[in-house]
Coordinates of C-alpha atoms in Angstrom, one line a residue:
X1 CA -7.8 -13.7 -1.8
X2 CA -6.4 -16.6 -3.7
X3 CA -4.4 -15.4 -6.7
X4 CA -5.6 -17.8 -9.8
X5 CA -4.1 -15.5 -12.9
X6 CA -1.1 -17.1 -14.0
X7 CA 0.6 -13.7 -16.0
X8 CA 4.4 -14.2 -15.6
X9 CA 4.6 -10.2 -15.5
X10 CA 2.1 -10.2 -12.9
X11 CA 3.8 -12.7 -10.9
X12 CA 7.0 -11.3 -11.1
X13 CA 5.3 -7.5 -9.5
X14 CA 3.7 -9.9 -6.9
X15 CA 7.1 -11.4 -6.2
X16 CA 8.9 -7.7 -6.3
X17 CA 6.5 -6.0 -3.8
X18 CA 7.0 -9.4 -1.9
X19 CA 10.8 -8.1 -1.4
X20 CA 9.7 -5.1 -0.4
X21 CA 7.8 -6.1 2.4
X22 CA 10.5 -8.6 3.2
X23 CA 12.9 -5.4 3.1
X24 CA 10.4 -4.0 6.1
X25 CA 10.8 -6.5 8.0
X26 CA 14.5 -7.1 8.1
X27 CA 15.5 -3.4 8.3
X28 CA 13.0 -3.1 11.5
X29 CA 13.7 -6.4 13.1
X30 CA 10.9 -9.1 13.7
X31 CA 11.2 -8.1 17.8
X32 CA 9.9 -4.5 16.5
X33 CA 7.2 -5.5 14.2
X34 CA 4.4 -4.6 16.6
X35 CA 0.7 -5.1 15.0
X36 CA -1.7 -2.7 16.2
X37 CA -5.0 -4.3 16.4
X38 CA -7.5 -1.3 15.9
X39 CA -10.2 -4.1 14.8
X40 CA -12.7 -3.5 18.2
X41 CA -13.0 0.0 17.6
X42 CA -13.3 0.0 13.5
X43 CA -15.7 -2.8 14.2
X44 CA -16.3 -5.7 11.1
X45 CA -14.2 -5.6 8.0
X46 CA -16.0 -3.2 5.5
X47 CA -14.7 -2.9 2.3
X48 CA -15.1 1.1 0.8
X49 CA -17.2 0.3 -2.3
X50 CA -19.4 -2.4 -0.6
X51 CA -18.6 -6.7 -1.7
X52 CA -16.1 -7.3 -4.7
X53 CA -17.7 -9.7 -7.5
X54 CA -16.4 -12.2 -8.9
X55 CA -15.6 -10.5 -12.3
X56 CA -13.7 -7.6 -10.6
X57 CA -12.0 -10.8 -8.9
X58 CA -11.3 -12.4 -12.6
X59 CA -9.8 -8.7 -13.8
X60 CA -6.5 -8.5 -11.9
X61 CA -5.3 -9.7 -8.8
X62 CA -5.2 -6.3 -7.4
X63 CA -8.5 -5.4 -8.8
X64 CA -9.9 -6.3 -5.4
X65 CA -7.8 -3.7 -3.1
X66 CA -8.4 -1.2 -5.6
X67 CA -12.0 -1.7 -6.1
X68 CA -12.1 -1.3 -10.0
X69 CA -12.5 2.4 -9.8
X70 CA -9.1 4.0 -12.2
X71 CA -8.2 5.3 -8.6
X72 CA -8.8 6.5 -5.3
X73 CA -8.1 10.4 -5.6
X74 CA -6.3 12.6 -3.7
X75 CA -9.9 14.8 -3.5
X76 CA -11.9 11.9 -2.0
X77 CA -8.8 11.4 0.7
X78 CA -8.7 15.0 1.8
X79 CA -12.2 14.3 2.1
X80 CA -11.1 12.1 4.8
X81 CA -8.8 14.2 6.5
X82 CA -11.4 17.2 6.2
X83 CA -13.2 18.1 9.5
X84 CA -11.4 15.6 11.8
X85 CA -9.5 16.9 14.8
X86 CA -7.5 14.2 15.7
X87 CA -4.3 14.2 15.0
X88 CA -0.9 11.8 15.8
X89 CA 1.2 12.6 18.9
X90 CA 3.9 15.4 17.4
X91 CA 7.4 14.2 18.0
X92 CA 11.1 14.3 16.1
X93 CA 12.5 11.4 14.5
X94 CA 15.7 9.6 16.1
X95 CA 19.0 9.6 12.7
X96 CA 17.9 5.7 12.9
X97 CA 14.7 5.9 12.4
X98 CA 15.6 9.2 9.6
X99 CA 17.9 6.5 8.1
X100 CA 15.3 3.9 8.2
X101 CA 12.8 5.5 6.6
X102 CA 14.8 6.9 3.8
X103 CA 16.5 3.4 3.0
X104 CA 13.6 1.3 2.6
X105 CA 11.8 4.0 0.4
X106 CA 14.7 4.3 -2.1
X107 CA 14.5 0.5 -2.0
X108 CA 10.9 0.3 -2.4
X109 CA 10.9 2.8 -5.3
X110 CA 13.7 1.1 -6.6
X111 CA 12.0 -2.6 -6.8
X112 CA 8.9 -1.4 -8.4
X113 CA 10.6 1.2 -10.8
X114 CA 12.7 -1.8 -11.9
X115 CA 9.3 -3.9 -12.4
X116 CA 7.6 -1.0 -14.3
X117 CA 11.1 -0.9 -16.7
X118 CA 10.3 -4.7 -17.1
X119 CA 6.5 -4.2 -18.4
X120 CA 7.2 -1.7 -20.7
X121 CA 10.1 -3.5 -22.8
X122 CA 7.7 -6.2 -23.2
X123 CA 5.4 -3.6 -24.6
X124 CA 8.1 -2.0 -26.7
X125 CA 8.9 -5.6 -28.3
X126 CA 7.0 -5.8 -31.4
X127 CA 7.8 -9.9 -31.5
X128 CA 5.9 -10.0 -28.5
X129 CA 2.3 -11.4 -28.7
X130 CA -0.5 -9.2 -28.4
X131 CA -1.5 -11.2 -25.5
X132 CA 2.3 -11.0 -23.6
X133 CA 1.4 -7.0 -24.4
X134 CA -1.8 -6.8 -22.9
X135 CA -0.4 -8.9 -19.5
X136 CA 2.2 -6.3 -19.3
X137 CA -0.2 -3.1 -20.3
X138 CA -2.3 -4.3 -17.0
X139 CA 1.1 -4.7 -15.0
X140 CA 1.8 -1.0 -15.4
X141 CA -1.6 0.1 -14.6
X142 CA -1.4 -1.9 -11.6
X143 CA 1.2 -0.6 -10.1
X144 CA 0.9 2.9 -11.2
X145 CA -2.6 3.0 -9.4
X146 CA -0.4 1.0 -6.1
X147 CA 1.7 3.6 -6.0
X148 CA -0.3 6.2 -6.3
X149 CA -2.7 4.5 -3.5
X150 CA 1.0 4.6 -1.8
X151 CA 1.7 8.1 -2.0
X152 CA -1.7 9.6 -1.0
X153 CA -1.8 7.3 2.3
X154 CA 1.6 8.2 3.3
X155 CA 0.6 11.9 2.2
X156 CA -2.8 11.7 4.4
X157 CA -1.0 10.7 7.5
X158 CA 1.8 13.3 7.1
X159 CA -1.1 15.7 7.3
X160 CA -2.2 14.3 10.4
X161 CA 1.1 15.2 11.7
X162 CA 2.7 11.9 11.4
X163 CA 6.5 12.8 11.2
X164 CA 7.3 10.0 8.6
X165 CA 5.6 7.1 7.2
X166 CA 6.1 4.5 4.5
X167 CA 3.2 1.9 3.3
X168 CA 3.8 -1.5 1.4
X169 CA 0.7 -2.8 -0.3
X170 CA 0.6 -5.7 -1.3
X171 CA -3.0 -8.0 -2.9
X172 CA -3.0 -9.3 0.8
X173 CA -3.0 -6.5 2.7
X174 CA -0.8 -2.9 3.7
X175 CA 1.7 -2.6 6.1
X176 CA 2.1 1.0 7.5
X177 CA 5.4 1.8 8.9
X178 CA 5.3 4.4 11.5
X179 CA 7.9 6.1 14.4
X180 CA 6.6 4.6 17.8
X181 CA 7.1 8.5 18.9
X182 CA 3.8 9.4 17.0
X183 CA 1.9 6.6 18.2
X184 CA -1.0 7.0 21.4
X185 CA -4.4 5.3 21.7
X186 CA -6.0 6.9 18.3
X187 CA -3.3 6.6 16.1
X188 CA -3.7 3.3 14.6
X189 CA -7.6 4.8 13.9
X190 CA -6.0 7.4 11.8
X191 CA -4.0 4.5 10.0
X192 CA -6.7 2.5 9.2
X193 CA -8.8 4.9 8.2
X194 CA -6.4 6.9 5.8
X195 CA -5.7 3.4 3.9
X196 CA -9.2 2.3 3.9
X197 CA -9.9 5.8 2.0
X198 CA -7.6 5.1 -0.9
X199 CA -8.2 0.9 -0.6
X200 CA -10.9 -1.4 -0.7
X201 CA -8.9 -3.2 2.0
X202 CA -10.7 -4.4 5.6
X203 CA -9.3 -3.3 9.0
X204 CA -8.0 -6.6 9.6
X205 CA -5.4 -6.8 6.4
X206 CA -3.8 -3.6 7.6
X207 CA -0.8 -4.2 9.7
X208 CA 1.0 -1.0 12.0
X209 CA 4.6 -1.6 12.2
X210 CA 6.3 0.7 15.1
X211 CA 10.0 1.5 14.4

C-alpha cells in the first residue's frame, strides 16, 4: 500500500512502530529471523472483510489493515479459537528467550506510549488548528485500535498454548515473534490465522520470526 497522507503525527507513529520492528530485528539477530511461508496451505491472499476501496484507502493509512470496522473484537477472535483442536507444540522458554520477550515489549509499549503522549498534547493545545487536532485525534485512534489488534493476537495464540509471543504491526504487514520450541508443521497456520481474525492483512504480509 503506498502511503500518500502527509499528517506529520501520522508520520511520526509510522516512523515509531518502524523502530519497533527495527528493535525485533536487532534483539533477534538477522541469522534468526526465519520467515515461515504458510502461503501454499492458506492458499491466495484474502483479506477478512472482502477488497478495501479506495475511500477506506483515502481515510488513514492504517484504515486498510483494520478494515474500517472501530475494531476487531476479542468475541469475533475467540470465535476463531472456538472448536479448533490444534494447538502449538507445549514447551518452556530458555532466560534468553524470557529476557527477550520481556525487553522488546517494554520497548514496544514504550515507543507507542510515547507517540500516543505526543498526539494528545497536540489535542490539549488550544493554539493548535482544528485541522493539526483532527490529524492527531485520528493518530490516537489508530494506534489504540493497533494495539488492541496487538493484544488480542498475542492473547489468541497464548490460548493455543503458545508460551510467549509478541506481534509488531505495522500498515505493511505483522511480524509475529515466536520461541522456535512451540513451532511444528501447523504452527505458522495458527499464526496466520489468529492475525488474519483481528486484521484485514493477507497471508503473505505476515512474517513468523523464530527466536
Amino acid at each position: 500500500m503506498k502511503i500518500q497522507k502527509r499528517h506529520v503525527l501520522m508520520a511520526s507513529l509510522v516512523l515509531a512502530l518502524g523502530a519497533a520492528v527495527y528493535l525485533n530485528w536487532q534483539f533477534t539477530g538477522n541469522s534468526d529471523m526465519l520467515s515461515v511461508d504458510a502461503s501454499k496451505k492458506l492458499g491466495e491472499a484474502q483479506y477478512v472483510n472482502g477488497d478495501i476501496t479506495d475511500e477506506t484507502q483515502e481515510a488513514g493509512i492504517f484504515d486498510s489493515i483494520f478494515g474500517g470496522d472501530d475494531d476487531k473484537s476479542t468475541e469475533s477472535a475467540e470465535e476463531t479459537t472456538e472448536g479448533e483442536d490444534t494447538t502449538a507444540v507445549k514447551a518452556e522458554l530458555t532466560e534468553e528467550q524470557i529476557s527477550y520477550f520481556s525487553t522488546v515489549r517494554t520497548d514496544r509499549e514504550q515507543t507507542q506510549s510515547k507517540v500516543l503522549e505526543d498526539a494528545k498534547e497536540v489535542l490539549s493545545l488550544s493554539e493548535n488548528s482544528e485541522e493539526a487536532k483532527e490529524e492527531a485525534a485520528e493518530s490516537v485512534s489508530q494506534l489504540e485500535k493497533l494495539i488492541l489488534a496487538q493484544s488480542n493476537i498475542e492473547n489468541l495464540l497464548k490460548a493455543k498454548g503458545f508460551t510467549d509471543v509478541v506481534c509488531f504491526i505495522s500498515d505493511e504487514g505483522c511480524n509475529v515473534v515466536v520461541a522456535s520450541q512451540n513451532m511444528d508443521d501447523n504452527s505458522s497456520l495458527l499464526v496466520k490465522d489468529a492475525v488474519m481474525s483481528q486484521l484485514d492483512m493477507g497471508s503473505e504480509q505476515i512474517k513468523i520470526i523464530q527466536i
